[in-house]
Coordinates of C-alpha atoms in Angstrom, one line a residue:
Chain A
M159 CA 24.6 6.3 11.4
L160 CA 24.5 5.9 7.6
D161 CA 27.4 4.2 5.8
A162 CA 27.0 3.4 2.1
A163 CA 29.9 2.2 0.1
E164 CA 30.4 1.7 -3.6
L165 CA 26.7 1.4 -4.4
T166 CA 25.9 0.5 -8.0
K167 CA 22.5 0.2 -9.6
S168 CA 21.4 -0.2 -13.2
Y169 CA 18.1 -0.2 -14.9
G170 CA 18.5 -2.7 -17.8
V171 CA 21.8 -1.8 -19.4
R172 CA 21.7 1.8 -18.2
P173 CA 23.8 2.4 -15.1
V174 CA 22.3 4.9 -12.7
L175 CA 24.6 4.6 -9.7
R176 CA 28.3 3.9 -10.5
G177 CA 29.9 3.3 -7.1
V178 CA 28.4 5.9 -4.8
S179 CA 29.8 6.1 -1.3
L180 CA 28.1 8.3 1.3
S181 CA 28.2 8.4 5.1
A182 CA 26.3 10.6 7.6
R183 CA 26.6 11.1 11.3
P184 CA 23.8 11.7 13.9
G185 CA 22.7 15.4 13.8
E186 CA 24.1 15.9 10.3
V187 CA 22.0 17.2 7.4
V188 CA 23.5 16.0 4.1
A189 CA 22.2 17.4 0.8
V190 CA 22.6 15.3 -2.3
L191 CA 22.6 17.8 -5.1
G192 CA 22.3 17.0 -8.8
A193 CA 20.5 17.8 -12.0
N194 CA 17.4 15.9 -13.1
G195 CA 18.4 12.3 -14.0
A196 CA 21.6 12.4 -11.9
G197 CA 20.5 9.4 -9.9
K198 CA 19.3 11.2 -6.7
T199 CA 16.0 9.4 -6.4
T200 CA 17.5 6.1 -7.2
L201 CA 20.1 6.7 -4.5
L202 CA 17.4 7.5 -2.0
R203 CA 15.4 4.4 -2.9
V204 CA 18.5 2.3 -2.4
L205 CA 19.3 4.0 0.9
S206 CA 15.7 3.5 2.1
T207 CA 15.9 -0.3 1.1
L208 CA 13.0 0.2 -1.4
S209 CA 15.4 -0.8 -4.2
K210 CA 18.2 -3.4 -3.9
P211 CA 21.5 -2.2 -5.3
D212 CA 23.4 -4.4 -7.8
G213 CA 26.5 -4.0 -5.7
G214 CA 28.1 -2.3 -2.8
R215 CA 27.4 -2.1 1.0
L216 CA 24.8 -0.3 3.0
S217 CA 24.6 -0.2 6.8
V218 CA 22.4 1.9 9.1
A219 CA 23.4 2.2 12.7
G220 CA 25.7 -0.7 12.2
I221 CA 23.0 -3.0 10.8
D222 CA 23.7 -4.5 7.4
A223 CA 20.6 -3.1 5.5
L224 CA 21.1 -5.5 2.6
E225 CA 21.3 -8.5 4.8
H226 CA 18.6 -7.5 7.3
P227 CA 16.4 -5.0 5.6
N228 CA 13.5 -5.2 8.1
R229 CA 15.8 -4.4 11.0
A230 CA 17.2 -1.4 9.1
R231 CA 13.7 -0.2 8.1
R232 CA 12.8 0.3 11.7
L233 CA 15.5 3.0 11.7
I234 CA 14.7 4.7 8.4
G235 CA 12.0 7.2 7.6
L236 CA 11.5 8.3 3.9
V237 CA 9.8 11.4 2.7
S238 CA 9.4 10.5 -0.9
H239 CA 8.5 12.8 -3.8
Q240 CA 5.1 11.2 -3.6
P241 CA 3.4 11.5 -0.2
L242 CA 2.7 7.8 0.1
L243 CA -0.6 8.7 1.8
Y244 CA -4.1 7.3 1.1
P245 CA -6.3 10.1 -0.1
D246 CA -9.5 8.5 1.1
L247 CA -8.2 8.2 4.7
T248 CA -8.0 11.2 7.0
G249 CA -4.6 12.5 8.1
Y250 CA -5.2 10.8 11.5
E251 CA -6.2 7.5 9.9
N252 CA -3.2 7.5 7.6
L253 CA -0.8 7.9 10.6
L254 CA -2.7 5.3 12.6
F255 CA -2.4 2.8 9.7
Y256 CA 1.4 3.4 9.4
A257 CA 1.8 3.2 13.2
R258 CA 0.2 -0.2 13.1
M259 CA 2.4 -1.3 10.2
Y260 CA 5.5 -0.3 12.2
G261 CA 4.3 -2.0 15.3
V262 CA 4.4 1.3 17.2
D263 CA 3.8 0.9 20.9
G264 CA 0.3 -0.4 21.5
R265 CA -0.4 2.0 24.4
R266 CA 0.3 5.0 22.2
I267 CA -2.2 3.8 19.7
Q268 CA -4.6 2.9 22.4
D269 CA -4.4 6.5 23.7
D270 CA -5.0 7.7 20.3
E271 CA -8.1 5.5 19.8
S272 CA -9.6 7.5 22.7
F273 CA -8.4 10.7 21.0
R274 CA -10.3 9.7 17.9
V275 CA -13.5 8.9 19.7
N276 CA -13.3 12.2 21.6
R277 CA -12.7 14.1 18.5
Q278 CA -15.7 12.6 16.7
S279 CA -17.8 14.7 19.0
S280 CA -15.7 17.8 19.4
I281 CA -13.6 17.9 16.2
V282 CA -10.3 18.9 17.7
D283 CA -9.5 20.0 21.2
P284 CA -7.4 23.2 20.9
N285 CA -6.1 22.8 24.4
P286 CA -2.8 21.0 24.2
K287 CA -2.8 20.3 27.9
S288 CA -6.0 18.3 27.7
P289 CA -5.2 14.9 29.4
N290 CA -6.0 12.7 26.5
S291 CA -4.9 14.8 23.7
E292 CA -1.1 15.0 23.9
S293 CA -0.2 11.4 23.0
G294 CA 1.3 9.5 20.1
I295 CA -0.3 10.4 16.8
E296 CA -1.9 13.5 18.0
A297 CA 1.4 14.9 19.3
L298 CA 2.9 14.2 15.8
L299 CA 0.0 15.9 14.1
R300 CA 0.5 18.9 16.4
Q301 CA 4.2 18.9 15.7
V302 CA 3.5 19.3 11.9
N303 CA 0.7 21.7 12.7
L304 CA -2.0 19.5 11.2
H305 CA -4.0 18.7 14.4
M306 CA -6.8 21.1 13.4
R307 CA -7.2 19.1 10.1
A308 CA -6.6 15.7 11.6
H309 CA -10.0 14.3 10.7
D310 CA -10.2 15.7 7.2
L311 CA -9.6 13.4 4.2
A312 CA -6.0 13.6 2.9
R313 CA -7.4 14.3 -0.5
T314 CA -8.6 17.7 0.8
Y315 CA -5.1 18.8 1.9
S316 CA -2.9 21.3 0.0
R317 CA 0.5 20.3 -1.3
G318 CA 2.2 21.9 1.7
M319 CA -0.1 20.1 4.2
L320 CA 0.4 16.7 2.4
Q321 CA 4.1 17.3 2.6
R322 CA 3.9 17.9 6.4
L323 CA 1.7 14.8 6.8
A324 CA 4.2 12.9 4.8
I325 CA 6.9 14.0 7.2
A326 CA 4.7 12.9 10.1
R327 CA 4.3 9.6 8.4
A328 CA 8.0 9.2 8.0
M329 CA 8.5 10.1 11.7
I330 CA 5.7 7.7 13.1
H331 CA 8.3 5.2 14.3
D332 CA 10.8 7.7 15.5
P333 CA 13.5 6.8 13.0
A334 CA 17.1 7.8 13.5
L335 CA 17.7 8.3 9.8
I336 CA 15.4 10.4 7.7
L337 CA 15.6 10.5 3.9
L338 CA 13.9 13.3 2.0
D339 CA 13.5 13.3 -1.8
E340 CA 13.1 16.9 -3.1
P341 CA 11.2 18.0 0.0
F342 CA 10.9 21.6 -1.1
T343 CA 9.4 21.0 -4.6
G344 CA 6.0 22.6 -5.0
L345 CA 6.0 24.3 -1.6
D346 CA 5.3 28.1 -1.2
Q347 CA 7.7 30.3 0.7
S348 CA 5.9 30.0 4.0
S349 CA 5.7 26.2 3.8
A350 CA 9.3 26.0 2.7
R351 CA 10.4 28.1 5.7
N352 CA 8.4 25.9 8.1
L353 CA 9.9 22.8 6.6
S354 CA 13.4 24.2 6.9
A355 CA 12.8 25.0 10.6
M356 CA 11.4 21.5 11.1
L357 CA 14.5 19.9 9.5
R358 CA 16.8 22.0 11.8
E359 CA 14.8 20.8 14.8
L360 CA 15.1 17.2 13.7
A361 CA 18.9 17.6 13.2
A362 CA 19.2 19.3 16.6
A363 CA 17.4 16.3 18.1
G364 CA 20.1 14.1 16.8
K365 CA 18.4 12.7 13.7
T366 CA 20.5 12.1 10.6
L367 CA 19.0 13.7 7.5
V368 CA 19.8 13.0 3.9
M369 CA 17.9 15.1 1.4
T370 CA 18.1 15.4 -2.4
T371 CA 17.5 18.6 -4.2
H372 CA 18.1 20.2 -7.6
E373 CA 17.4 23.7 -6.3
F374 CA 20.2 26.0 -5.2
G375 CA 18.4 28.3 -2.8
R376 CA 15.9 26.4 -0.7
G377 CA 16.6 24.5 2.5
L378 CA 20.4 25.0 2.3
E379 CA 20.4 26.9 5.6
S380 CA 19.9 23.6 7.5
V381 CA 22.5 21.7 5.5
T382 CA 25.8 20.8 7.1
R383 CA 27.3 19.0 4.1
A384 CA 26.5 18.8 0.4
V385 CA 27.6 16.3 -2.2
L386 CA 27.1 16.7 -5.9
L387 CA 25.9 13.6 -7.8
R388 CA 26.7 13.6 -11.5
G389 CA 26.4 10.7 -13.9
G390 CA 25.8 8.3 -11.0
R391 CA 28.9 9.3 -9.1
I392 CA 29.8 11.7 -6.3
A393 CA 31.5 14.4 -8.3
A394 CA 32.2 17.0 -5.6
E395 CA 31.6 17.7 -1.9
L396 CA 31.2 20.8 0.3
D397 CA 31.8 20.5 4.0
A398 CA 31.2 24.0 5.3
G399 CA 30.0 27.4 4.3
I400 CA 27.2 26.0 2.1
T401 CA 25.6 29.0 0.4
P402 CA 23.5 29.1 -2.8
D403 CA 26.4 30.7 -4.6
R404 CA 28.8 28.0 -3.7
V405 CA 26.3 25.3 -4.6
A406 CA 25.7 27.0 -7.9
A407 CA 29.4 27.0 -8.5
L408 CA 29.5 23.3 -7.7
F409 CA 27.0 22.6 -10.4
E410 CA 29.2 24.4 -12.9
Chain B
M155 CA 2.0 -11.5 16.7
L156 CA 3.1 -8.3 14.8
Y157 CA 2.6 -10.2 11.6
F158 CA -1.1 -10.7 12.3
R159 CA -1.4 -7.1 13.5
Q160 CA 0.0 -6.0 10.2
V161 CA -2.3 -8.2 8.2
L162 CA -5.2 -6.8 10.2
A163 CA -4.0 -3.2 9.6
I164 CA -4.0 -3.7 5.9
L165 CA -7.4 -5.5 6.0
R166 CA -8.9 -2.8 8.1
K167 CA -7.4 0.0 5.9
D168 CA -8.8 -1.6 2.7
A169 CA -12.2 -2.0 4.3
Q170 CA -12.2 1.5 5.6
I171 CA -11.4 3.0 2.2
E172 CA -13.9 0.8 0.5
F173 CA -16.6 1.6 3.1
R174 CA -15.9 5.3 2.5
T175 CA -15.6 5.3 -1.3
R176 CA -17.6 2.2 -2.3
E177 CA -15.7 2.3 -5.6
A178 CA -15.1 -1.5 -5.9
T179 CA -18.3 -2.8 -4.4
T180 CA -20.5 -0.4 -6.4
A181 CA -18.9 -1.5 -9.6
M182 CA -19.1 -5.2 -8.6
I183 CA -22.8 -5.0 -7.5
V184 CA -23.9 -3.2 -10.6
F185 CA -22.0 -5.6 -12.8
A186 CA -23.4 -8.7 -10.9
V187 CA -27.0 -7.5 -11.0
M188 CA -26.9 -6.5 -14.7
A189 CA -25.3 -9.8 -15.6
I190 CA -27.9 -11.9 -13.7
V191 CA -30.7 -10.0 -15.4
M192 CA -29.1 -10.3 -18.8
F193 CA -28.4 -14.0 -18.4
N194 CA -31.9 -14.5 -17.2
F195 CA -33.5 -12.9 -20.3
A196 CA -30.9 -14.2 -22.8
L197 CA -30.9 -17.8 -21.7
R198 CA -34.7 -18.0 -21.3
L199 CA -35.1 -17.7 -25.0
R200 CA -33.8 -21.2 -25.8
V201 CA -34.1 -23.3 -22.6
D202 CA -37.2 -24.4 -20.7
S203 CA -35.5 -24.4 -17.3
L204 CA -32.7 -22.1 -16.1
R205 CA -31.9 -24.3 -13.1
P206 CA -29.2 -26.4 -14.8
L207 CA -27.4 -23.3 -15.8
V208 CA -27.2 -21.8 -12.3
P209 CA -23.8 -23.1 -11.3
G210 CA -22.1 -21.8 -14.5
V211 CA -23.8 -18.4 -14.4
L212 CA -23.0 -18.0 -10.7
W213 CA -19.3 -18.7 -11.1
V214 CA -18.9 -16.6 -14.2
I215 CA -20.5 -13.7 -12.4
L216 CA -18.4 -14.1 -9.2
V217 CA -15.2 -14.4 -11.2
F218 CA -15.9 -11.3 -13.4
A219 CA -17.2 -9.3 -10.4
G220 CA -14.2 -10.4 -8.3
T221 CA -11.8 -9.2 -11.1
L222 CA -13.3 -5.7 -10.9
G223 CA -12.6 -5.6 -7.2
L224 CA -9.0 -6.9 -7.7
G225 CA -8.3 -4.1 -10.1
R226 CA -9.6 -1.4 -7.7
S227 CA -7.7 -2.9 -4.8
M228 CA -4.3 -2.6 -6.4
A229 CA -5.2 0.8 -8.0
S230 CA -5.6 2.3 -4.5
E231 CA -2.0 1.2 -3.7
Q232 CA -0.7 2.9 -6.9
T233 CA -2.3 6.2 -6.0
N234 CA 0.3 8.5 -4.4
Q235 CA 2.7 5.5 -4.7
C236 CA 1.2 4.1 -1.4
I237 CA 2.7 0.7 -2.2
D238 CA 6.1 2.2 -1.4
G239 CA 4.7 3.1 2.0
L240 CA 3.8 -0.5 2.6
L241 CA 7.2 -1.7 1.4
L242 CA 9.0 0.7 3.7
A243 CA 7.4 -0.8 6.7
P244 CA 9.4 -3.5 8.5
C245 CA 7.0 -6.3 7.6
D246 CA 7.2 -9.6 6.0
R247 CA 5.9 -9.1 2.4
S248 CA 3.6 -12.0 2.7
A249 CA 1.6 -10.0 5.4
I250 CA 0.8 -7.5 2.6
F251 CA -0.3 -10.4 0.4
V252 CA -2.5 -12.0 3.0
G253 CA -4.1 -8.7 4.1
K254 CA -5.0 -7.7 0.6
A255 CA -6.1 -11.2 -0.5
V256 CA -8.4 -11.5 2.6
A257 CA -9.9 -8.1 1.9
N258 CA -10.5 -9.0 -1.8
A259 CA -12.1 -12.3 -0.7
L260 CA -14.4 -10.5 1.8
F261 CA -15.6 -8.0 -0.9
T262 CA -16.3 -10.8 -3.4
L263 CA -18.1 -12.8 -0.7
A264 CA -20.2 -9.8 0.1
I265 CA -21.2 -9.7 -3.6
A266 CA -22.1 -13.4 -3.4
L267 CA -24.5 -12.5 -0.6
I268 CA -26.4 -10.3 -3.0
V269 CA -26.0 -12.6 -6.1
A270 CA -27.4 -15.7 -4.3
P271 CA -30.9 -14.4 -3.4
L272 CA -31.2 -12.6 -6.7
M273 CA -30.5 -15.8 -8.6
A274 CA -32.8 -17.7 -6.3
I275 CA -35.6 -15.4 -7.5
L276 CA -34.8 -15.2 -11.2
F277 CA -33.4 -18.7 -11.8
D278 CA -35.7 -20.5 -9.4
E279 CA -32.9 -22.2 -7.6
S280 CA -32.1 -21.8 -3.9
M281 CA -28.5 -21.5 -2.9
L282 CA -29.2 -22.2 0.7
H283 CA -27.2 -25.4 0.8
T284 CA -24.2 -25.9 3.2
G285 CA -22.2 -27.6 0.4
V286 CA -22.8 -24.7 -2.0
L287 CA -21.9 -22.1 0.6
L288 CA -18.7 -24.0 1.4
T289 CA -17.8 -24.2 -2.3
V290 CA -18.5 -20.5 -2.8
V291 CA -16.3 -19.6 0.2
L292 CA -13.4 -21.9 -0.9
G293 CA -13.7 -20.9 -4.5
V294 CA -13.8 -17.2 -3.8
V295 CA -10.9 -17.3 -1.3
G296 CA -8.8 -19.4 -3.8
Y297 CA -9.6 -17.0 -6.6
S298 CA -8.8 -13.9 -4.5
G299 CA -5.4 -15.4 -3.7
A300 CA -4.5 -16.0 -7.3
G301 CA -6.1 -12.7 -8.2
T302 CA -4.1 -10.6 -5.7
L303 CA -0.9 -12.2 -6.9
I304 CA -1.7 -11.5 -10.6
A305 CA -3.2 -8.0 -9.8
T306 CA 0.1 -7.0 -8.1
M307 CA 2.1 -8.2 -11.2
A308 CA -0.3 -6.3 -13.5
A309 CA -0.4 -3.2 -11.3
S310 CA 3.1 -2.1 -12.4
T311 CA 2.3 -2.3 -16.1
R312 CA 0.8 0.5 -18.1
A313 CA -2.1 -1.7 -19.4
R314 CA -3.0 -3.2 -16.0
E315 CA -6.8 -3.4 -16.8
V316 CA -6.0 -5.5 -19.8
F317 CA -3.3 -7.6 -18.3
L318 CA -5.2 -8.7 -15.2
P319 CA -8.0 -10.7 -17.0
I320 CA -5.6 -11.9 -19.7
L321 CA -3.2 -13.4 -17.1
L322 CA -5.8 -14.4 -14.5
F323 CA -8.6 -16.1 -16.4
P324 CA -6.6 -18.9 -18.0
L325 CA -5.0 -19.5 -14.6
A326 CA -8.4 -19.6 -12.9
L327 CA -10.0 -21.9 -15.4
P328 CA -9.4 -25.1 -13.4
L329 CA -10.8 -23.5 -10.4
V330 CA -13.9 -22.3 -12.2
V331 CA -14.5 -25.7 -13.9
A332 CA -14.1 -27.5 -10.6
A333 CA -16.3 -25.1 -8.7
V334 CA -19.1 -25.4 -11.3
V335 CA -19.0 -29.2 -11.1
V336 CA -19.0 -29.2 -7.3
T337 CA -21.8 -26.6 -7.1
S338 CA -23.9 -28.6 -9.6
G339 CA -23.3 -31.8 -7.6
F340 CA -24.6 -30.2 -4.4
L341 CA -27.6 -28.5 -6.1
D342 CA -28.6 -31.7 -7.8
R343 CA -28.1 -33.7 -4.6
L344 CA -25.8 -36.1 -6.3
P345 CA -23.8 -38.6 -4.1
F346 CA -20.7 -36.8 -2.9
E347 CA -18.5 -39.6 -4.3
Q348 CA -19.5 -38.5 -7.8
F349 CA -18.0 -35.0 -7.5
G350 CA -15.9 -35.1 -4.3
S351 CA -12.6 -35.2 -6.2
W352 CA -13.5 -31.9 -7.9
L353 CA -13.8 -30.3 -4.4
G354 CA -10.3 -31.5 -4.0
V355 CA -9.3 -29.5 -7.1
V356 CA -10.9 -26.4 -5.5
V357 CA -9.0 -26.9 -2.3
A358 CA -5.8 -27.7 -4.1
F359 CA -6.1 -24.4 -6.1
L360 CA -6.6 -22.5 -2.9
V361 CA -3.6 -24.0 -1.2
I362 CA -1.3 -23.7 -4.2
F363 CA -2.0 -20.0 -4.8
W364 CA -2.0 -18.9 -1.2
T365 CA 1.2 -20.8 -0.6
A366 CA 2.7 -19.3 -3.8
G367 CA 1.4 -15.8 -2.8
T368 CA 3.0 -15.9 0.7
L369 CA 6.3 -17.3 -0.7
L370 CA 6.6 -15.3 -3.9
Y371 CA 5.0 -12.0 -3.1
E372 CA 8.3 -10.4 -2.0
F373 CA 9.8 -11.0 -5.4
I374 CA 6.7 -9.8 -7.3
V375 CA 6.1 -6.7 -5.3
E376 CA 9.8 -5.6 -5.2
A377 CA 10.5 -6.4 -8.8

């Protein structure tokens, strides 16, 4: 699914990535570990096509992402450190906007337009079997457990809710590859548990997940492979038995 | 087709946010009204008739008010790093430029709708002239194209509020001069041949900056 080879990236004269190679298969959850400044965020920006590498190759599902970035972008969802959400739009409006930007199937949005109109009078229908309610954006909001706050401005959301909405945003076009930058930062125990469960579900559904973290304990239960990024290079790799203790040992 | 849907999505989103917050338009309206009133009192001290000054005052107000809107427009993309959300979408970068530039032009034209009647009252000069309205639309659209381009460049700098006018005003000077000449020509009912070439300058400015925007936006926004 993801195949990155010998990626290099410098900011000015400072090299950040020095030949990083990384691959991931469908259903795999790869954790990119590293201290602050190790190059994790830069790597994720390059993998998501937000930044162009200075050298190397990058392909997503066989598509050369450097040659055809827009084709690759249809397959990539990024949960960035920032939520990439407009605070003055509601959760629903944010997702609707991104759905339109990704050209998500018109009928799905059409259905959701009726959802929006219905909801203006009745806030949110708590009955998931309601004929008009279980479609497109609403289903996604329900999946991240935000359907009850769908029509509140994003600026009123807590950090955990914003993170869940950011995940819904990244999933709006049903990407095959999901990149997550420090997804557990700032989350309380309960939100972190929910996020872990959500990541496991996504992996079980055949999605490929690559996430960065500098924490040893959180989210490792869903990880199938871990790589340590140090000084812009992959310094070590763990294939199985990924526990906080082994990860801590990797750092040392 | 998807290209136009994406342009429309950005336009709709910007309008929705502005309709809800009224951040840009409030600042633009307050500035425009204050400027008209101040120009009215300040200029009246030395001249008998304000009518010859109308074109210059009109364009200074539109350009300055438009700049306020441009700054806000890009600031909303910097909040929560939303610009990355746009760049992650599989869209031609020029669609982002067109969507934002059209939104900026519409906001500034909305301000022109308030400025024109107010100037008619205080400066005793009616703007209800097809030629003047056409010039305002062409000038504002051209200015918004150049402004969106420059505002995007300035947005990634720390002193964006300073950089935007410093970079944009010298660039927009030919447009402002040409628009003032054309507006004067229409208001004074001069023969079109006397100022028609200046209208060509306004149109050329519009074409150049919208073409540059659609071709170069990718390099600017991804830099």
